[in-house]
Amino acid sequence: MTDFCREATLTKMGESGEMFEKKQSYCAGCSEAELKLFEPAIKKLISLANEEILPRFLAGTEVFDKKDHTPVTAADRGAEKVMREWIEAHFPTHGIFGEEFGIKEASGDSFPRYRWILDPIDGTRAFIHNAFHFGTLIAVERDDGNGFQPMLGVISHPHVGVWLIGDGERAILHGPDSKVRQVHCKETKNLADATLVVTSHWTTPEQKGGKEMQSLIDEVKLYRTWGDCFGYFSVATGGADIMIDPDLNYWDVAALVPVIEGSGARLVSMKGGNPLKDLSAVATNEYLLPEVLRKLAN
């Protein structure tokens, strides 16, 4: 898998016959040695996070409002706390960027440097309303001297005991029965046959979007608000065809890039660019992406 995530620009033919530029990847790349080092660490972090999250799910956990008016619970804070403590003990020079407790800079002047991105509960609103769409997002990033880029990403769904790890080249699903299998996105070619998922409808206050979203909704076969990280899990595992988020934070995106790309799908911003810089996301396969982006631009 060494150097499998190089960024490249290719020219491809869209469904309408229009030529468009295809950005191959926003990953950093991951060697076999790095995978061997980090995959067991990721498994440990998932286990630690689950120990904080699962006892509080469906248990009426108290909800607090953060300064940005988004909800947080003891499950969010507890899961990030134990993950950070474990990383600091086992990888003391690594940086950490978490939703709840901020940034710890990576130490040392030599390269490569590594950083962990932690979103302990992606979908806290789902969690506190006893819905099952929430999950834990973990990314490992590498800086070779030009800034951090994700090399490994994980979507974990604690309540069903499944987690999906991606490295930009492959996406591997780990089940509760210890079965492991590679997954791939669907290859749907027409919007009329596609399933579109979002976190919430474009007219709600928590979303940013306009009538261009409605034009896309009107074209697809099925539209559902099966969102947060589950929407990306569904795309990567061959369930839904399209997942869209118009407004994200860095910790929402970093883990998704290696997972979605590893499944054979594409993850770009709503403008078609780098989702790690323009913090929004469109995840879909290469056949649907040109038409989705055209709809969103109108």
mmCIF file of C-alpha atoms in Angstrom:
data_model
loop_
_atom_site.group_PDB
_atom_site.id
_atom_site.type_symbol
_atom_site.label_atom_id
_atom_site.label_comp_id
_atom_site.label_asym_id
_atom_site.label_seq_id
_atom_site.Cartn_x
_atom_site.Cartn_y
_atom_site.Cartn_z
ATOM 1 C CA MET A 1 0.000 0.000 0.000
ATOM 2 C CA THR A 2 3.028 2.277 0.045
ATOM 3 C CA ASP A 3 2.428 5.632 -1.591
ATOM 4 C CA PHE A 4 -1.062 4.646 -2.777
ATOM 5 C CA CYS A 5 -2.658 8.043 -2.077
ATOM 6 C CA ARG A 6 -0.699 10.366 -4.336
ATOM 7 C CA GLU A 7 -2.736 13.315 -5.561
ATOM 8 C CA ALA A 8 -3.127 13.348 -9.324
ATOM 9 C CA THR A 9 -5.211 15.233 -11.844
ATOM 10 C CA LEU A 10 -6.933 13.193 -14.527
ATOM 11 C CA THR A 11 -9.346 14.087 -17.277
ATOM 12 C CA LYS A 12 -12.552 12.051 -17.401
ATOM 13 C CA MET A 13 -15.713 11.970 -19.486
ATOM 14 C CA GLY A 14 -18.910 12.823 -17.578
ATOM 15 C CA GLU A 15 -22.352 11.333 -18.240
ATOM 16 C CA SER A 16 -23.286 14.273 -20.437
ATOM 17 C CA GLY A 17 -20.125 13.967 -22.495
ATOM 18 C CA GLU A 18 -18.531 16.958 -20.793
ATOM 19 C CA MET A 19 -14.871 16.640 -19.820
ATOM 20 C CA PHE A 20 -14.043 17.394 -16.201
ATOM 21 C CA GLU A 21 -10.935 17.412 -14.050
ATOM 22 C CA LYS A 22 -10.734 14.616 -11.489
ATOM 23 C CA LYS A 23 -8.743 15.080 -8.302
ATOM 24 C CA GLN A 24 -7.582 11.601 -7.463
ATOM 25 C CA SER A 25 -6.944 11.904 -3.734
ATOM 26 C CA TYR A 26 -6.637 14.107 -0.663
ATOM 27 C CA CYS A 27 -4.808 11.409 1.324
ATOM 28 C CA ALA A 28 -1.209 11.404 2.496
ATOM 29 C CA GLY A 29 -0.423 7.756 1.726
ATOM 30 C CA CYS A 30 0.243 4.935 4.186
ATOM 31 C CA SER A 31 3.042 2.384 4.237
ATOM 32 C CA GLU A 32 2.667 -1.208 5.411
ATOM 33 C CA ALA A 33 4.817 -0.361 8.428
ATOM 34 C CA GLU A 34 2.543 2.533 9.344
ATOM 35 C CA LEU A 35 -0.566 0.399 8.975
ATOM 36 C CA LYS A 36 0.993 -2.299 11.170
ATOM 37 C CA LEU A 37 1.766 0.327 13.810
ATOM 38 C CA PHE A 38 -1.497 2.267 13.789
ATOM 39 C CA GLU A 39 -4.239 -0.304 13.165
ATOM 40 C CA PRO A 40 -3.830 -2.004 16.592
ATOM 41 C CA ALA A 41 -3.772 1.450 18.205
ATOM 42 C CA ILE A 42 -7.010 2.348 16.442
ATOM 43 C CA LYS A 43 -8.647 -0.860 17.673
ATOM 44 C CA LYS A 44 -7.642 0.064 21.237
ATOM 45 C CA LEU A 45 -9.032 3.590 20.884
ATOM 46 C CA ILE A 46 -12.344 2.245 19.579
ATOM 47 C CA SER A 47 -12.580 -0.064 22.589
ATOM 48 C CA LEU A 48 -11.813 2.742 25.034
ATOM 49 C CA ALA A 49 -14.334 5.094 23.408
ATOM 50 C CA ASN A 50 -17.024 2.407 23.415
ATOM 51 C CA GLU A 51 -16.577 1.887 27.156
ATOM 52 C CA GLU A 52 -17.496 5.544 27.686
ATOM 53 C CA ILE A 53 -20.273 5.754 25.105
ATOM 54 C CA LEU A 54 -22.297 2.563 25.351
ATOM 55 C CA PRO A 55 -23.307 2.748 29.042
ATOM 56 C CA ARG A 56 -24.674 6.257 28.412
ATOM 57 C CA PHE A 57 -26.644 5.484 25.248
ATOM 58 C CA LEU A 58 -30.406 5.103 25.857
ATOM 59 C CA ALA A 59 -29.733 6.079 29.481
ATOM 60 C CA GLY A 60 -31.040 9.648 29.570
ATOM 61 C CA THR A 61 -27.586 11.215 29.725
ATOM 62 C CA GLU A 62 -27.585 14.902 30.673
ATOM 63 C CA VAL A 63 -27.080 17.301 27.764
ATOM 64 C CA PHE A 64 -25.120 20.559 27.905
ATOM 65 C CA ASP A 65 -24.846 23.393 25.385
ATOM 66 C CA LYS A 66 -21.398 24.429 24.177
ATOM 67 C CA LYS A 67 -20.499 28.021 23.310
ATOM 68 C CA ASP A 68 -21.483 27.410 19.688
ATOM 69 C CA HIS A 69 -24.909 26.199 20.909
ATOM 70 C CA THR A 70 -24.270 22.608 19.833
ATOM 71 C CA PRO A 71 -25.001 19.821 22.339
ATOM 72 C CA VAL A 72 -22.423 17.811 24.262
ATOM 73 C CA THR A 73 -22.677 15.006 26.821
ATOM 74 C CA ALA A 74 -20.445 13.171 29.264
ATOM 75 C CA ALA A 75 -20.162 10.461 26.602
ATOM 76 C CA ASP A 76 -18.560 12.899 24.130
ATOM 77 C CA ARG A 77 -16.136 14.271 26.689
ATOM 78 C CA GLY A 78 -15.368 10.961 28.357
ATOM 79 C CA ALA A 79 -14.638 9.187 25.081
ATOM 80 C CA GLU A 80 -12.293 11.889 23.846
ATOM 81 C CA LYS A 81 -10.566 12.117 27.233
ATOM 82 C CA VAL A 82 -9.676 8.425 27.394
ATOM 83 C CA MET A 83 -8.538 8.371 23.758
ATOM 84 C CA ARG A 84 -6.311 11.412 24.278
ATOM 85 C CA GLU A 85 -4.792 9.960 27.438
ATOM 86 C CA TRP A 86 -3.971 6.700 25.659
ATOM 87 C CA ILE A 87 -2.404 8.485 22.673
ATOM 88 C CA GLU A 88 -0.338 10.744 24.933
ATOM 89 C CA ALA A 89 0.941 7.729 26.846
ATOM 90 C CA HIS A 90 1.838 5.640 23.789
ATOM 91 C CA PHE A 91 2.669 8.302 21.169
ATOM 92 C CA PRO A 92 3.886 11.272 23.240
ATOM 93 C CA THR A 93 5.298 13.210 20.264
ATOM 94 C CA HIS A 94 2.110 12.976 18.211
ATOM 95 C CA GLY A 95 -0.303 15.858 17.857
ATOM 96 C CA ILE A 96 -3.987 15.578 18.736
ATOM 97 C CA PHE A 97 -6.901 17.612 17.382
ATOM 98 C CA GLY A 98 -10.168 16.757 19.080
ATOM 99 C CA GLU A 99 -13.624 18.281 18.975
ATOM 100 C CA GLU A 100 -14.009 18.591 22.742
ATOM 101 C CA PHE A 101 -10.512 19.398 24.035
ATOM 102 C CA GLY A 102 -8.798 21.176 21.169
ATOM 103 C CA ILE A 103 -5.276 20.925 19.804
ATOM 104 C CA LYS A 104 -2.078 19.468 21.173
ATOM 105 C CA GLU A 105 0.720 20.264 18.758
ATOM 106 C CA ALA A 106 3.029 17.531 17.502
ATOM 107 C CA SER A 107 6.530 17.866 18.951
ATOM 108 C CA GLY A 108 9.886 17.545 17.242
ATOM 109 C CA ASP A 109 11.396 19.187 14.183
ATOM 110 C CA SER A 110 12.023 16.061 12.112
ATOM 111 C CA PHE A 111 9.613 14.623 9.570
ATOM 112 C CA PRO A 112 7.362 12.764 9.231
ATOM 113 C CA ARG A 113 5.191 13.975 12.107
ATOM 114 C CA TYR A 114 1.842 12.476 13.042
ATOM 115 C CA ARG A 115 -1.448 13.822 14.367
ATOM 116 C CA TRP A 116 -4.671 12.176 15.559
ATOM 117 C CA ILE A 117 -8.067 13.700 14.742
ATOM 118 C CA LEU A 118 -10.822 12.721 17.176
ATOM 119 C CA ASP A 119 -14.562 13.200 16.948
ATOM 120 C CA PRO A 120 -15.779 11.071 19.871
ATOM 121 C CA ILE A 121 -19.465 11.215 18.912
ATOM 122 C CA ASP A 122 -20.259 12.397 15.432
ATOM 123 C CA GLY A 123 -24.004 12.912 15.594
ATOM 124 C CA THR A 124 -24.515 13.957 19.200
ATOM 125 C CA ARG A 125 -28.080 15.040 18.390
ATOM 126 C CA ALA A 126 -28.814 11.509 17.195
ATOM 127 C CA PHE A 127 -27.184 10.082 20.327
ATOM 128 C CA ILE A 128 -29.243 12.162 22.743
ATOM 129 C CA HIS A 129 -32.474 11.373 20.877
ATOM 130 C CA ASN A 130 -31.878 7.605 21.017
ATOM 131 C CA ALA A 131 -31.265 7.381 17.276
ATOM 132 C CA PHE A 132 -28.667 4.986 15.915
ATOM 133 C CA HIS A 133 -26.882 7.126 13.321
ATOM 134 C CA PHE A 134 -24.089 8.413 15.577
ATOM 135 C CA GLY A 135 -20.529 7.105 15.530
ATOM 136 C CA THR A 136 -16.918 7.773 16.450
ATOM 137 C CA LEU A 137 -14.515 9.248 13.898
ATOM 138 C CA ILE A 138 -10.752 8.741 14.191
ATOM 139 C CA ALA A 139 -8.096 9.806 11.711
ATOM 140 C CA VAL A 140 -4.325 9.515 11.669
ATOM 141 C CA GLU A 141 -2.574 12.258 9.709
ATOM 142 C CA ARG A 142 1.013 12.584 8.508
ATOM 143 C CA ASP A 143 3.032 15.721 7.853
ATOM 144 C CA ASP A 144 5.973 15.214 5.503
ATOM 145 C CA GLY A 145 6.889 18.909 5.673
ATOM 146 C CA ASN A 146 3.976 20.439 3.779
ATOM 147 C CA GLY A 147 1.231 20.158 6.381
ATOM 148 C CA PHE A 148 -0.915 17.349 7.740
ATOM 149 C CA GLN A 149 -3.013 15.114 5.506
ATOM 150 C CA PRO A 150 -5.094 12.082 6.558
ATOM 151 C CA MET A 151 -3.560 8.676 5.900
ATOM 152 C CA LEU A 152 -5.988 6.443 7.825
ATOM 153 C CA GLY A 153 -9.618 7.022 8.721
ATOM 154 C CA VAL A 154 -12.172 5.150 10.810
ATOM 155 C CA ILE A 155 -15.956 5.263 11.172
ATOM 156 C CA SER A 156 -17.035 3.258 14.216
ATOM 157 C CA HIS A 157 -20.647 2.550 15.172
ATOM 158 C CA PRO A 158 -20.449 1.443 18.823
ATOM 159 C CA HIS A 159 -24.036 0.283 19.271
ATOM 160 C CA VAL A 160 -23.748 -2.386 16.560
ATOM 161 C CA GLY A 161 -20.080 -3.182 17.088
ATOM 162 C CA VAL A 162 -18.936 -2.431 13.540
ATOM 163 C CA TRP A 163 -16.138 -0.220 12.325
ATOM 164 C CA LEU A 164 -14.835 0.717 8.917
ATOM 165 C CA ILE A 165 -11.186 1.597 8.292
ATOM 166 C CA GLY A 166 -9.933 3.176 5.085
ATOM 167 C CA ASP A 167 -6.476 3.999 3.797
ATOM 168 C CA GLY A 168 -7.378 5.661 0.513
ATOM 169 C CA GLU A 169 -6.860 2.444 -1.428
ATOM 170 C CA ARG A 170 -9.107 0.034 0.451
ATOM 171 C CA ALA A 171 -11.970 0.207 2.939
ATOM 172 C CA ILE A 172 -12.241 -2.745 5.314
ATOM 173 C CA LEU A 173 -15.340 -3.503 7.372
ATOM 174 C CA HIS A 174 -14.880 -5.151 10.783
ATOM 175 C CA GLY A 175 -18.042 -6.802 12.102
ATOM 176 C CA PRO A 176 -19.145 -7.772 15.610
ATOM 177 C CA ASP A 177 -18.620 -11.433 14.722
ATOM 178 C CA SER A 178 -14.920 -10.731 13.983
ATOM 179 C CA LYS A 179 -15.577 -11.125 10.263
ATOM 180 C CA VAL A 180 -13.542 -8.769 8.088
ATOM 181 C CA ARG A 181 -14.263 -7.921 4.465
ATOM 182 C CA GLN A 182 -13.411 -5.301 1.908
ATOM 183 C CA VAL A 183 -16.270 -3.016 0.857
ATOM 184 C CA HIS A 184 -16.899 -0.932 -2.233
ATOM 185 C CA CYS A 185 -19.252 1.862 -3.182
ATOM 186 C CA LYS A 186 -22.102 1.312 -5.613
ATOM 187 C CA GLU A 187 -21.551 2.128 -9.281
ATOM 188 C CA THR A 188 -24.934 3.719 -9.982
ATOM 189 C CA LYS A 189 -24.696 5.843 -13.116
ATOM 190 C CA ASN A 190 -27.976 7.793 -13.168
ATOM 191 C CA LEU A 191 -29.498 10.128 -10.590
ATOM 192 C CA ALA A 192 -32.890 8.588 -11.286
ATOM 193 C CA ASP A 193 -31.596 5.329 -9.773
ATOM 194 C CA ALA A 194 -29.717 6.894 -6.861
ATOM 195 C CA THR A 195 -30.301 7.172 -3.112
ATOM 196 C CA LEU A 196 -29.355 10.530 -1.585
ATOM 197 C CA VAL A 197 -28.821 10.950 2.160
ATOM 198 C CA VAL A 198 -28.181 14.065 4.236
ATOM 199 C CA THR A 199 -28.079 14.872 7.938
ATOM 200 C CA SER A 200 -31.070 17.194 7.844
ATOM 201 C CA HIS A 201 -33.217 18.841 5.200
ATOM 202 C CA TRP A 202 -31.817 21.950 3.508
ATOM 203 C CA THR A 203 -34.601 24.231 4.811
ATOM 204 C CA THR A 204 -33.780 23.596 8.488
ATOM 205 C CA PRO A 205 -31.791 26.202 10.482
ATOM 206 C CA GLU A 206 -28.855 23.861 11.146
ATOM 207 C CA GLN A 207 -28.136 23.396 7.432
ATOM 208 C CA LYS A 208 -26.588 25.706 4.868
ATOM 209 C CA GLY A 209 -28.016 25.257 1.421
ATOM 210 C CA GLY A 210 -30.527 26.530 -1.039
ATOM 211 C CA LYS A 211 -32.990 25.497 -3.687
ATOM 212 C CA GLU A 212 -30.225 23.817 -5.675
ATOM 213 C CA MET A 213 -30.458 21.007 -3.113
ATOM 214 C CA GLN A 214 -34.140 20.631 -3.873
ATOM 215 C CA SER A 215 -33.395 20.272 -7.585
ATOM 216 C CA LEU A 216 -31.105 17.363 -6.740
ATOM 217 C CA ILE A 217 -33.655 15.809 -4.376
ATOM 218 C CA ASP A 218 -36.253 15.972 -7.138
ATOM 219 C CA GLU A 219 -34.014 13.956 -9.481
ATOM 220 C CA VAL A 220 -33.056 10.998 -7.260
ATOM 221 C CA LYS A 221 -34.971 7.793 -6.645
ATOM 222 C CA LEU A 222 -34.860 7.951 -2.837
ATOM 223 C CA TYR A 223 -34.065 10.768 -0.384
ATOM 224 C CA ARG A 224 -33.583 10.247 3.354
ATOM 225 C CA THR A 225 -32.075 12.060 6.352
ATOM 226 C CA TRP A 226 -29.853 9.147 7.370
ATOM 227 C CA GLY A 227 -26.971 11.432 8.055
ATOM 228 C CA ASP A 228 -23.960 12.263 10.204
ATOM 229 C CA CYS A 229 -21.144 9.754 9.799
ATOM 230 C CA PHE A 230 -23.618 6.962 9.010
ATOM 231 C CA GLY A 231 -24.333 8.550 5.623
ATOM 232 C CA TYR A 232 -20.676 8.148 4.642
ATOM 233 C CA PHE A 233 -20.611 4.636 6.080
ATOM 234 C CA SER A 234 -23.596 3.816 3.868
ATOM 235 C CA VAL A 235 -21.940 5.225 0.734
ATOM 236 C CA ALA A 236 -18.665 3.405 1.427
ATOM 237 C CA THR A 237 -20.352 0.056 2.075
ATOM 238 C CA GLY A 238 -22.523 0.153 -1.053
ATOM 239 C CA GLY A 239 -25.775 1.311 0.543
ATOM 240 C CA ALA A 240 -26.583 4.909 -0.370
ATOM 241 C CA ASP A 241 -25.189 6.542 -3.510
ATOM 242 C CA ILE A 242 -24.760 10.159 -2.402
ATOM 243 C CA MET A 243 -24.111 11.857 0.955
ATOM 244 C CA ILE A 244 -23.968 15.656 1.226
ATOM 245 C CA ASP A 245 -22.968 17.934 4.119
ATOM 246 C CA PRO A 246 -22.852 21.681 3.389
ATOM 247 C CA ASP A 247 -21.203 22.759 6.656
ATOM 248 C CA LEU A 248 -18.587 20.724 8.541
ATOM 249 C CA ASN A 249 -15.643 21.025 10.914
ATOM 250 C CA TYR A 250 -12.200 19.594 10.271
ATOM 251 C CA TRP A 251 -12.739 16.766 12.749
ATOM 252 C CA ASP A 252 -15.879 15.792 10.803
ATOM 253 C CA VAL A 253 -13.999 15.413 7.517
ATOM 254 C CA ALA A 254 -10.496 14.071 8.182
ATOM 255 C CA ALA A 255 -11.500 10.465 8.907
ATOM 256 C CA LEU A 256 -13.948 10.346 6.010
ATOM 257 C CA VAL A 257 -11.453 11.027 3.230
ATOM 258 C CA PRO A 258 -9.446 7.747 3.470
ATOM 259 C CA VAL A 259 -12.621 5.729 4.047
ATOM 260 C CA ILE A 260 -14.579 7.105 1.102
ATOM 261 C CA GLU A 261 -11.612 7.062 -1.267
ATOM 262 C CA GLY A 262 -10.736 3.569 -0.082
ATOM 263 C CA SER A 263 -14.209 2.384 -1.080
ATOM 264 C CA GLY A 264 -13.696 3.619 -4.632
ATOM 265 C CA ALA A 265 -15.939 6.669 -4.201
ATOM 266 C CA ARG A 266 -15.025 10.345 -4.277
ATOM 267 C CA LEU A 267 -15.135 12.914 -1.481
ATOM 268 C CA VAL A 268 -14.968 16.556 -2.505
ATOM 269 C CA SER A 269 -16.326 19.832 -1.193
ATOM 270 C CA MET A 270 -19.648 21.169 -2.444
ATOM 271 C CA LYS A 271 -17.618 23.333 -4.838
ATOM 272 C CA GLY A 272 -15.784 20.269 -6.133
ATOM 273 C CA GLY A 273 -12.528 21.029 -4.337
ATOM 274 C CA ASN A 274 -10.641 19.906 -1.249
ATOM 275 C CA PRO A 275 -13.122 19.110 1.556
ATOM 276 C CA LEU A 276 -10.353 19.532 4.148
ATOM 277 C CA LYS A 277 -10.045 23.196 3.202
ATOM 278 C CA ASP A 278 -13.546 24.076 2.015
ATOM 279 C CA LEU A 279 -15.243 22.348 4.936
ATOM 280 C CA SER A 280 -18.186 20.693 3.235
ATOM 281 C CA ALA A 281 -18.651 17.309 1.617
ATOM 282 C CA VAL A 282 -20.121 15.493 -1.340
ATOM 283 C CA ALA A 283 -19.478 11.750 -1.258
ATOM 284 C CA THR A 284 -20.512 9.689 -4.267
ATOM 285 C CA ASN A 285 -19.099 7.576 -7.057
ATOM 286 C CA GLU A 286 -17.200 8.947 -10.033
ATOM 287 C CA TYR A 287 -20.160 8.493 -12.406
ATOM 288 C CA LEU A 288 -22.647 10.558 -10.397
ATOM 289 C CA LEU A 289 -20.250 13.223 -9.137
ATOM 290 C CA PRO A 290 -20.230 15.524 -12.212
ATOM 291 C CA GLU A 291 -24.027 15.757 -12.354
ATOM 292 C CA VAL A 292 -24.335 16.195 -8.568
ATOM 293 C CA LEU A 293 -21.861 19.074 -8.637
ATOM 294 C CA ARG A 294 -23.647 20.667 -11.609
ATOM 295 C CA LYS A 295 -26.944 20.510 -9.747
ATOM 296 C CA LEU A 296 -25.398 22.060 -6.634
ATOM 297 C CA ALA A 297 -23.840 24.879 -8.688
ATOM 298 C CA ASN A 298 -27.140 25.969 -10.284
#
